[in-house]
mmCIF file of C-alpha atoms in Angstrom:
data_model
loop_
_atom_site.group_PDB
_atom_site.id
_atom_site.type_symbol
_atom_site.label_atom_id
_atom_site.label_comp_id
_atom_site.label_asym_id
_atom_site.label_seq_id
_atom_site.Cartn_x
_atom_site.Cartn_y
_atom_site.Cartn_z
ATOM 1 C CA MET F 1 -77.022 -183.151 -29.021
ATOM 2 C CA GLU F 2 -74.776 -182.017 -26.186
ATOM 3 C CA LEU F 3 -77.852 -180.985 -24.140
ATOM 4 C CA LYS F 4 -79.452 -184.424 -24.636
ATOM 5 C CA ALA F 5 -76.218 -186.154 -23.652
ATOM 6 C CA GLU F 6 -75.991 -184.002 -20.520
ATOM 7 C CA ARG F 7 -79.600 -184.823 -19.585
ATOM 8 C CA LYS F 8 -78.917 -188.526 -20.060
ATOM 9 C CA SER F 9 -75.796 -188.227 -17.896
ATOM 10 C CA VAL F 10 -77.740 -186.501 -15.078
ATOM 11 C CA ALA F 11 -80.560 -189.071 -15.294
ATOM 12 C CA ALA F 12 -78.047 -191.917 -15.172
ATOM 13 C CA LEU F 13 -76.361 -190.343 -12.149
ATOM 14 C CA ILE F 14 -79.702 -189.997 -10.346
ATOM 15 C CA GLU F 15 -80.607 -193.579 -11.188
ATOM 16 C CA GLU F 16 -77.216 -194.759 -9.915
ATOM 17 C CA ASN F 17 -77.698 -192.877 -6.651
ATOM 18 C CA LYS F 18 -81.163 -194.425 -6.236
ATOM 19 C CA ARG F 19 -79.740 -197.894 -6.887
ATOM 20 C CA LYS F 20 -76.992 -197.390 -4.295
ATOM 21 C CA SER F 21 -79.549 -196.067 -1.789
ATOM 22 C CA ARG F 22 -81.748 -199.142 -2.328
ATOM 23 C CA LEU F 23 -78.757 -201.450 -1.876
ATOM 24 C CA LYS F 24 -77.752 -199.644 1.308
ATOM 25 C CA GLN F 25 -81.307 -199.743 2.657
ATOM 26 C CA GLY F 26 -81.586 -203.431 1.824
ATOM 27 C CA LEU F 27 -78.296 -204.146 3.575
ATOM 28 C CA ILE F 28 -79.509 -202.335 6.702
ATOM 29 C CA GLU F 29 -82.847 -204.173 6.616
ATOM 30 C CA LYS F 30 -81.032 -207.515 6.458
ATOM 31 C CA SER F 31 -78.334 -206.748 9.031
ATOM 32 C CA VAL F 32 -80.537 -205.243 11.792
ATOM 33 C CA PRO F 33 -82.554 -208.458 12.462
ATOM 34 C CA ILE F 34 -79.295 -210.442 12.525
ATOM 35 C CA PHE F 35 -77.777 -207.992 15.026
ATOM 36 C CA LEU F 36 -80.870 -208.111 17.240
ATOM 37 C CA PHE F 37 -80.916 -211.914 17.078
ATOM 38 C CA VAL F 38 -77.244 -212.078 18.132
ATOM 39 C CA MET F 39 -77.952 -209.757 21.086
ATOM 40 C CA ALA F 40 -80.892 -211.938 22.162
ATOM 41 C CA VAL F 41 -78.772 -215.094 21.904
ATOM 42 C CA ILE F 42 -75.996 -213.473 23.973
ATOM 43 C CA SER F 43 -78.446 -212.591 26.758
ATOM 44 C CA ILE F 44 -79.856 -216.136 26.749
ATOM 45 C CA LEU F 45 -76.378 -217.719 26.768
ATOM 46 C CA THR F 46 -75.309 -215.408 29.610
ATOM 47 C CA THR F 47 -78.300 -216.503 31.694
ATOM 48 C CA ILE F 48 -77.602 -220.160 30.925
ATOM 49 C CA GLY F 49 -73.929 -219.683 31.847
ATOM 50 C CA ILE F 50 -74.853 -218.121 35.205
ATOM 51 C CA VAL F 51 -77.271 -220.944 36.021
ATOM 52 C CA ILE F 52 -74.750 -223.629 35.026
ATOM 53 C CA THR F 53 -72.027 -222.007 37.131
ATOM 54 C CA LEU F 54 -74.331 -221.836 40.139
ATOM 55 C CA LEU F 55 -75.413 -225.447 39.680
ATOM 56 C CA VAL F 56 -71.896 -226.862 39.287
ATOM 57 C CA GLU F 57 -70.458 -225.017 42.278
ATOM 58 C CA THR F 58 -73.548 -225.735 44.399
ATOM 59 C CA ILE F 59 -73.281 -229.444 43.638
ATOM 60 C CA THR F 60 -69.640 -229.306 44.744
ATOM 61 C CA PHE F 61 -70.741 -227.739 48.019
ATOM 62 C CA PHE F 62 -73.364 -230.417 48.654
ATOM 63 C CA GLU F 63 -70.769 -233.111 48.045
ATOM 64 C CA ARG F 64 -69.118 -231.823 51.235
ATOM 65 C CA VAL F 65 -72.156 -230.709 53.250
ATOM 66 C CA ASN F 66 -75.346 -232.688 53.736
ATOM 67 C CA ILE F 67 -78.237 -230.989 51.966
ATOM 68 C CA LEU F 68 -80.602 -231.845 54.830
ATOM 69 C CA GLU F 69 -78.288 -230.072 57.263
ATOM 70 C CA PHE F 70 -78.227 -227.080 54.915
ATOM 71 C CA ILE F 71 -82.034 -226.897 54.806
ATOM 72 C CA THR F 72 -83.015 -227.932 58.342
ATOM 73 C CA SER F 73 -80.165 -226.808 60.615
ATOM 74 C CA LYS F 74 -80.784 -223.606 62.591
ATOM 75 C CA GLU F 75 -77.153 -222.499 62.930
ATOM 76 C CA TRP F 76 -74.863 -220.878 60.377
ATOM 77 C CA PHE F 77 -71.246 -220.781 61.578
ATOM 78 C CA PRO F 78 -69.089 -221.685 58.553
ATOM 79 C CA PHE F 79 -65.944 -220.086 59.967
ATOM 80 C CA PHE F 80 -65.740 -222.449 62.970
ATOM 81 C CA GLU F 81 -62.773 -224.703 62.230
ATOM 82 C CA ALA F 82 -63.661 -227.385 64.775
ATOM 83 C CA ASP F 83 -67.345 -227.812 63.998
ATOM 84 C CA PRO F 84 -68.655 -225.606 61.146
ATOM 85 C CA GLN F 85 -72.433 -225.301 60.837
ATOM 86 C CA TYR F 86 -74.128 -224.750 57.489
ATOM 87 C CA GLY F 87 -77.819 -224.276 58.271
ATOM 88 C CA ILE F 88 -79.131 -221.533 55.979
ATOM 89 C CA ALA F 89 -82.215 -220.775 58.112
ATOM 90 C CA PRO F 90 -80.661 -217.748 59.935
ATOM 91 C CA LEU F 91 -79.707 -216.146 56.608
ATOM 92 C CA ILE F 92 -83.187 -216.744 55.179
ATOM 93 C CA THR F 93 -84.946 -215.286 58.229
ATOM 94 C CA GLY F 94 -82.669 -212.241 58.167
ATOM 95 C CA THR F 95 -83.370 -211.712 54.462
ATOM 96 C CA LEU F 96 -87.136 -212.123 54.858
ATOM 97 C CA LEU F 97 -87.215 -209.880 57.939
ATOM 98 C CA VAL F 98 -85.594 -207.019 56.033
ATOM 99 C CA ALA F 99 -87.847 -207.641 53.013
ATOM 100 C CA VAL F 100 -91.041 -207.611 55.108
ATOM 101 C CA ILE F 101 -90.071 -204.361 56.865
ATOM 102 C CA ALA F 102 -89.215 -202.835 53.490
ATOM 103 C CA MET F 103 -92.595 -203.772 52.032
ATOM 104 C CA VAL F 104 -94.463 -202.410 55.074
ATOM 105 C CA VAL F 105 -92.774 -199.087 54.328
ATOM 106 C CA ALA F 106 -92.783 -199.131 50.526
ATOM 107 C CA VAL F 107 -96.217 -200.489 49.588
ATOM 108 C CA PRO F 108 -98.435 -197.923 51.396
ATOM 109 C CA ILE F 109 -96.245 -194.953 50.454
ATOM 110 C CA GLY F 110 -95.668 -196.138 46.886
ATOM 111 C CA LEU F 111 -99.339 -196.903 46.338
ATOM 112 C CA ALA F 112 -100.449 -193.566 47.818
ATOM 113 C CA THR F 113 -97.939 -191.782 45.573
ATOM 114 C CA ALA F 114 -99.225 -193.667 42.539
ATOM 115 C CA ILE F 115 -102.860 -192.790 43.333
ATOM 116 C CA TYR F 116 -101.957 -189.125 43.755
ATOM 117 C CA LEU F 117 -99.952 -188.966 40.514
ATOM 118 C CA SER F 118 -102.596 -190.836 38.536
ATOM 119 C CA GLU F 119 -105.803 -189.289 39.891
ATOM 120 C CA TYR F 120 -105.091 -185.989 41.638
ATOM 121 C CA ALA F 121 -101.836 -184.387 40.469
ATOM 122 C CA SER F 122 -101.860 -181.764 37.748
ATOM 123 C CA ASP F 123 -99.433 -182.019 34.852
ATOM 124 C CA ARG F 124 -97.244 -179.370 36.449
ATOM 125 C CA VAL F 125 -97.045 -181.198 39.781
ATOM 126 C CA ARG F 126 -96.464 -184.511 38.012
ATOM 127 C CA ARG F 127 -93.523 -183.002 36.112
ATOM 128 C CA VAL F 128 -91.968 -182.052 39.465
ATOM 129 C CA ILE F 129 -92.619 -185.243 41.461
ATOM 130 C CA LYS F 130 -91.643 -187.784 38.808
ATOM 131 C CA PRO F 131 -88.046 -186.507 38.390
ATOM 132 C CA ILE F 132 -87.676 -186.524 42.191
ATOM 133 C CA LEU F 133 -88.696 -190.197 42.264
ATOM 134 C CA GLU F 134 -86.224 -190.929 39.469
ATOM 135 C CA VAL F 135 -83.433 -189.259 41.450
ATOM 136 C CA LEU F 136 -84.414 -191.331 44.490
ATOM 137 C CA ALA F 137 -84.165 -194.481 42.370
ATOM 138 C CA GLY F 138 -80.748 -193.447 41.045
ATOM 139 C CA ILE F 139 -78.989 -192.960 44.390
ATOM 140 C CA PRO F 140 -76.239 -195.610 44.857
ATOM 141 C CA THR F 141 -77.197 -198.236 47.418
ATOM 142 C CA ILE F 142 -73.927 -197.756 49.325
ATOM 143 C CA VAL F 143 -75.077 -194.185 50.044
ATOM 144 C CA TYR F 144 -78.364 -195.584 51.347
ATOM 145 C CA GLY F 145 -76.359 -198.004 53.503
ATOM 146 C CA PHE F 146 -74.341 -195.316 55.248
ATOM 147 C CA PHE F 147 -77.483 -193.197 55.550
ATOM 148 C CA ALA F 148 -79.141 -196.085 57.395
ATOM 149 C CA LEU F 149 -76.102 -196.634 59.628
ATOM 150 C CA THR F 150 -75.218 -193.048 60.530
ATOM 151 C CA PHE F 151 -78.609 -191.307 60.487
ATOM 152 C CA VAL F 152 -81.564 -193.689 60.668
ATOM 153 C CA THR F 153 -80.140 -196.038 63.317
ATOM 154 C CA PRO F 154 -79.191 -193.255 65.829
ATOM 155 C CA LEU F 155 -82.615 -191.689 65.236
ATOM 156 C CA LEU F 156 -84.405 -194.987 65.891
ATOM 157 C CA GLN F 157 -82.314 -195.622 69.014
ATOM 158 C CA LYS F 158 -83.893 -192.536 70.569
ATOM 159 C CA ILE F 159 -87.315 -194.105 69.990
ATOM 160 C CA VAL F 160 -86.349 -197.744 70.625
ATOM 161 C CA PRO F 161 -83.679 -197.776 73.371
ATOM 162 C CA ASP F 162 -83.011 -201.532 73.017
ATOM 163 C CA LEU F 163 -82.177 -201.198 69.334
ATOM 164 C CA GLN F 164 -78.704 -202.536 68.612
ATOM 165 C CA PHE F 165 -76.271 -200.553 66.464
ATOM 166 C CA PHE F 166 -76.512 -203.201 63.737
ATOM 167 C CA ASN F 167 -80.121 -204.306 63.327
ATOM 168 C CA ALA F 168 -82.801 -205.313 60.828
ATOM 169 C CA LEU F 169 -85.156 -202.370 61.387
ATOM 170 C CA SER F 170 -82.953 -199.594 60.040
ATOM 171 C CA PRO F 171 -81.880 -201.276 56.778
ATOM 172 C CA GLY F 172 -85.431 -202.571 56.297
ATOM 173 C CA ILE F 173 -86.834 -199.028 56.437
ATOM 174 C CA VAL F 174 -84.164 -197.661 54.102
ATOM 175 C CA VAL F 175 -84.589 -200.526 51.622
ATOM 176 C CA GLY F 176 -88.304 -199.683 51.678
ATOM 177 C CA VAL F 177 -87.518 -196.059 50.854
ATOM 178 C CA MET F 178 -85.260 -197.220 48.035
ATOM 179 C CA ILE F 179 -87.956 -199.322 46.324
ATOM 180 C CA ILE F 180 -90.734 -196.719 46.679
ATOM 181 C CA PRO F 181 -89.986 -195.295 43.187
ATOM 182 C CA MET F 182 -90.286 -198.764 41.617
ATOM 183 C CA ILE F 183 -93.660 -199.522 43.200
ATOM 184 C CA ALA F 184 -94.977 -195.992 42.643
ATOM 185 C CA SER F 185 -93.927 -195.864 38.989
ATOM 186 C CA LEU F 186 -95.227 -199.321 38.020
ATOM 187 C CA SER F 187 -98.481 -198.832 39.945
ATOM 188 C CA GLU F 188 -99.024 -195.408 38.404
ATOM 189 C CA ASP F 189 -98.506 -196.887 34.926
ATOM 190 C CA ALA F 190 -101.109 -199.567 35.703
ATOM 191 C CA MET F 191 -103.603 -196.960 36.936
ATOM 192 C CA SER F 192 -103.003 -194.683 33.956
ATOM 193 C CA ALA F 193 -103.880 -197.591 31.657
ATOM 194 C CA VAL F 194 -107.415 -197.719 33.084
ATOM 195 C CA PRO F 195 -109.737 -196.091 30.497
ATOM 196 C CA ARG F 196 -110.976 -192.612 31.299
ATOM 197 C CA SER F 197 -114.517 -193.722 30.411
ATOM 198 C CA MET F 198 -114.626 -195.854 33.594
ATOM 199 C CA ARG F 199 -113.743 -192.817 35.688
ATOM 200 C CA GLU F 200 -116.255 -190.595 33.929
ATOM 201 C CA GLY F 201 -118.989 -193.212 34.282
ATOM 202 C CA ALA F 202 -118.405 -193.522 38.027
ATOM 203 C CA LEU F 203 -118.348 -189.727 38.448
ATOM 204 C CA ALA F 204 -121.572 -189.459 36.456
ATOM 205 C CA LEU F 205 -123.231 -191.851 38.899
ATOM 206 C CA GLY F 206 -122.377 -189.517 41.772
ATOM 207 C CA SER F 207 -119.142 -191.042 43.058
ATOM 208 C CA THR F 208 -116.543 -188.800 44.638
ATOM 209 C CA LYS F 209 -112.988 -188.652 43.320
ATOM 210 C CA LEU F 210 -111.782 -190.739 46.271
ATOM 211 C CA GLU F 211 -114.437 -193.374 45.636
ATOM 212 C CA VAL F 212 -113.474 -193.508 41.961
ATOM 213 C CA SER F 213 -109.815 -193.937 42.910
ATOM 214 C CA LEU F 214 -110.359 -196.656 45.516
ATOM 215 C CA LYS F 215 -113.394 -198.525 44.132
ATOM 216 C CA VAL F 216 -112.933 -198.220 40.352
ATOM 217 C CA VAL F 217 -109.341 -197.458 39.354
ATOM 218 C CA LEU F 218 -107.604 -199.481 42.077
ATOM 219 C CA PRO F 219 -109.490 -202.767 41.400
ATOM 220 C CA ALA F 220 -109.088 -202.308 37.641
ATOM 221 C CA ALA F 221 -105.312 -201.876 38.003
ATOM 222 C CA LEU F 222 -104.959 -204.602 40.651
ATOM 223 C CA SER F 223 -102.856 -206.954 38.532
ATOM 224 C CA GLY F 224 -100.265 -204.287 37.792
ATOM 225 C CA ILE F 225 -100.194 -203.097 41.399
ATOM 226 C CA VAL F 226 -99.713 -206.599 42.823
ATOM 227 C CA ALA F 227 -97.057 -207.384 40.224
ATOM 228 C CA ALA F 228 -95.235 -204.164 41.160
ATOM 229 C CA SER F 229 -95.342 -205.144 44.839
ATOM 230 C CA VAL F 230 -93.992 -208.631 44.120
ATOM 231 C CA LEU F 231 -91.167 -207.169 42.033
ATOM 232 C CA GLY F 232 -90.470 -204.810 44.928
ATOM 233 C CA ILE F 233 -90.141 -207.809 47.256
ATOM 234 C CA SER F 234 -87.680 -209.383 44.811
ATOM 235 C CA ARG F 235 -85.663 -206.172 44.807
ATOM 236 C CA ALA F 236 -85.670 -206.078 48.611
ATOM 237 C CA ILE F 237 -84.579 -209.721 48.878
ATOM 238 C CA GLY F 238 -81.686 -209.125 46.502
ATOM 239 C CA GLU F 239 -80.467 -205.886 48.096
ATOM 240 C CA THR F 240 -76.794 -206.093 49.104
ATOM 241 C CA MET F 241 -75.002 -202.944 50.253
ATOM 242 C CA ILE F 242 -77.627 -201.503 52.599
ATOM 243 C CA VAL F 243 -78.004 -204.710 54.623
ATOM 244 C CA THR F 244 -74.251 -205.369 54.538
ATOM 245 C CA ILE F 245 -73.442 -201.966 56.034
ATOM 246 C CA ALA F 246 -76.349 -201.464 58.444
ATOM 247 C CA GLY F 247 -77.610 -204.971 59.176
ATOM 248 C CA GLY F 248 -74.455 -206.546 60.551
ATOM 249 C CA SER F 249 -72.750 -209.881 59.935
ATOM 250 C CA LYS F 250 -74.110 -212.080 62.707
ATOM 251 C CA PRO F 251 -76.362 -214.920 61.455
ATOM 252 C CA ASN F 252 -79.231 -214.911 63.908
ATOM 253 C CA LEU F 253 -82.398 -217.000 63.713
ATOM 254 C CA THR F 254 -84.760 -214.327 64.962
ATOM 255 C CA PHE F 255 -87.743 -212.263 63.905
ATOM 256 C CA ASP F 256 -86.846 -209.434 66.290
ATOM 257 C CA PRO F 257 -86.007 -206.389 64.098
ATOM 258 C CA THR F 258 -83.963 -204.777 66.891
ATOM 259 C CA GLU F 259 -81.294 -207.500 66.826
ATOM 260 C CA THR F 260 -78.260 -207.911 64.599
ATOM 261 C CA ILE F 261 -78.859 -210.124 61.572
ATOM 262 C CA GLN F 262 -77.140 -211.246 58.408
ATOM 263 C CA THR F 263 -78.837 -211.670 55.048
ATOM 264 C CA MET F 264 -77.902 -214.000 52.225
ATOM 265 C CA THR F 265 -76.438 -211.183 50.150
ATOM 266 C CA ALA F 266 -74.461 -209.829 53.118
ATOM 267 C CA TYR F 267 -72.883 -213.254 53.665
ATOM 268 C CA ILE F 268 -71.870 -213.463 49.999
ATOM 269 C CA VAL F 269 -70.193 -210.064 50.305
ATOM 270 C CA GLN F 270 -68.412 -211.101 53.504
ATOM 271 C CA VAL F 271 -66.882 -214.215 51.922
ATOM 272 C CA SER F 272 -66.140 -212.456 48.623
ATOM 273 C CA LEU F 273 -63.956 -209.913 50.436
ATOM 274 C CA GLY F 274 -61.347 -212.616 50.997
ATOM 275 C CA ASP F 275 -62.364 -214.356 54.208
ATOM 276 C CA ALA F 276 -62.208 -217.771 52.514
ATOM 277 C CA SER F 277 -59.591 -219.444 50.334
ATOM 278 C CA TYR F 278 -60.435 -220.687 46.855
ATOM 279 C CA GLY F 279 -61.691 -224.265 46.795
ATOM 280 C CA SER F 280 -62.629 -224.382 50.473
ATOM 281 C CA THR F 281 -66.067 -225.370 51.722
ATOM 282 C CA ILE F 282 -66.696 -221.781 52.792
ATOM 283 C CA TYR F 283 -65.876 -220.622 49.267
ATOM 284 C CA TYR F 284 -68.382 -223.035 47.729
ATOM 285 C CA SER F 285 -70.976 -222.050 50.321
ATOM 286 C CA ILE F 286 -71.454 -218.658 48.631
ATOM 287 C CA TYR F 287 -72.686 -220.488 45.528
ATOM 288 C CA ALA F 288 -75.148 -222.536 47.581
ATOM 289 C CA VAL F 289 -76.435 -219.336 49.194
ATOM 290 C CA GLY F 290 -76.495 -217.675 45.778
ATOM 291 C CA MET F 291 -78.555 -220.545 44.402
ATOM 292 C CA ALA F 292 -81.041 -220.162 47.270
ATOM 293 C CA LEU F 293 -81.253 -216.438 46.531
ATOM 294 C CA PHE F 294 -81.711 -217.158 42.817
ATOM 295 C CA ILE F 295 -84.570 -219.556 43.586
ATOM 296 C CA PHE F 296 -86.264 -216.969 45.843
ATOM 297 C CA THR F 297 -86.135 -214.212 43.209
ATOM 298 C CA LEU F 298 -87.175 -216.626 40.453
ATOM 299 C CA ILE F 299 -90.231 -217.669 42.463
ATOM 300 C CA MET F 300 -91.108 -214.004 43.061
ATOM 301 C CA ASN F 301 -90.878 -213.195 39.356
ATOM 302 C CA ILE F 302 -92.983 -216.232 38.416
ATOM 303 C CA ILE F 303 -95.614 -215.184 40.967
ATOM 304 C CA ALA F 304 -95.621 -211.643 39.542
ATOM 305 C CA GLN F 305 -96.158 -212.924 35.999
ATOM 306 C CA TRP F 306 -98.895 -215.323 37.124
ATOM 307 C CA ILE F 307 -100.701 -212.572 39.011
ATOM 308 C CA SER F 308 -100.479 -210.231 36.010
ATOM 309 C CA LYS F 309 -102.051 -212.868 33.754
ATOM 310 C CA ARG F 310 -104.576 -214.078 36.319
ATOM 311 C CA PHE F 311 -106.046 -210.731 37.289
ATOM 312 C CA ARG F 312 -105.507 -208.728 34.109
ATOM 313 C CA GLU F 313 -108.522 -206.633 33.171
ATOM 314 C CA GLU F 314 -109.518 -206.640 29.514
ATOM 315 C CA TYR F 315 -110.903 -203.402 28.202
#
């Protein structure tokens, strides 16, 4: 009798433990979706809050400054007390100039790196190069900025004697170096997604490895490569510290990379350091410039998504 009672007690204890485990598992299954939903809502509300803040402050700015002057004027001198000028064109040209130079540097090197990693590199070499690219991507941008100012600019001045100390060429090159890992990594992922059967079929027809890379893999991964390049442009447009340190703070409507320029992000940094009092027109101008920057990056991201959908290969 005692043995039966002990067996019943052990069975009841096991059953109780199973019941508690099921209750705990059920609680976790119910709480995880709620937690994930809350996190998603927070991210959406944060984005909405940023957009609303930009809109409200930008509207305040345009109540003081004519929007046509902001868009069409070719001079940006907000700190002139007598006759301030708020034409954003010099900031836009400076931003685009740096972005174009960066892409001229980053796209060929990043694409060549991606082709090598995807088609030529052995697993051992890939394990060495990929961490190096990750380290390159993890370097703080302020370090890149001082590298551009103290090393790249003096080096370029030996080649281009007319190059000013603050210029667009040096930060453009360094921004390009900074976004190489992004373009290389995303492009390599797109190329790796191309089925091996396409490569083997081309090789079986007598194609060389280079021909397979350029005429089979590259066209098949075109959507991912173009999307990576567009995202790289967005990253270059939004770069702050490199252009602030090495580009200068002189708004200049020029496409000459040897001259001093100021980008949209550099202007925001300049005003944010305390050069304008709260509630002044100059203060609200950083929101107008920020809205212009937001629109640029939004357009770039929309283009990247459209390209990915438009040219996606189905396998």
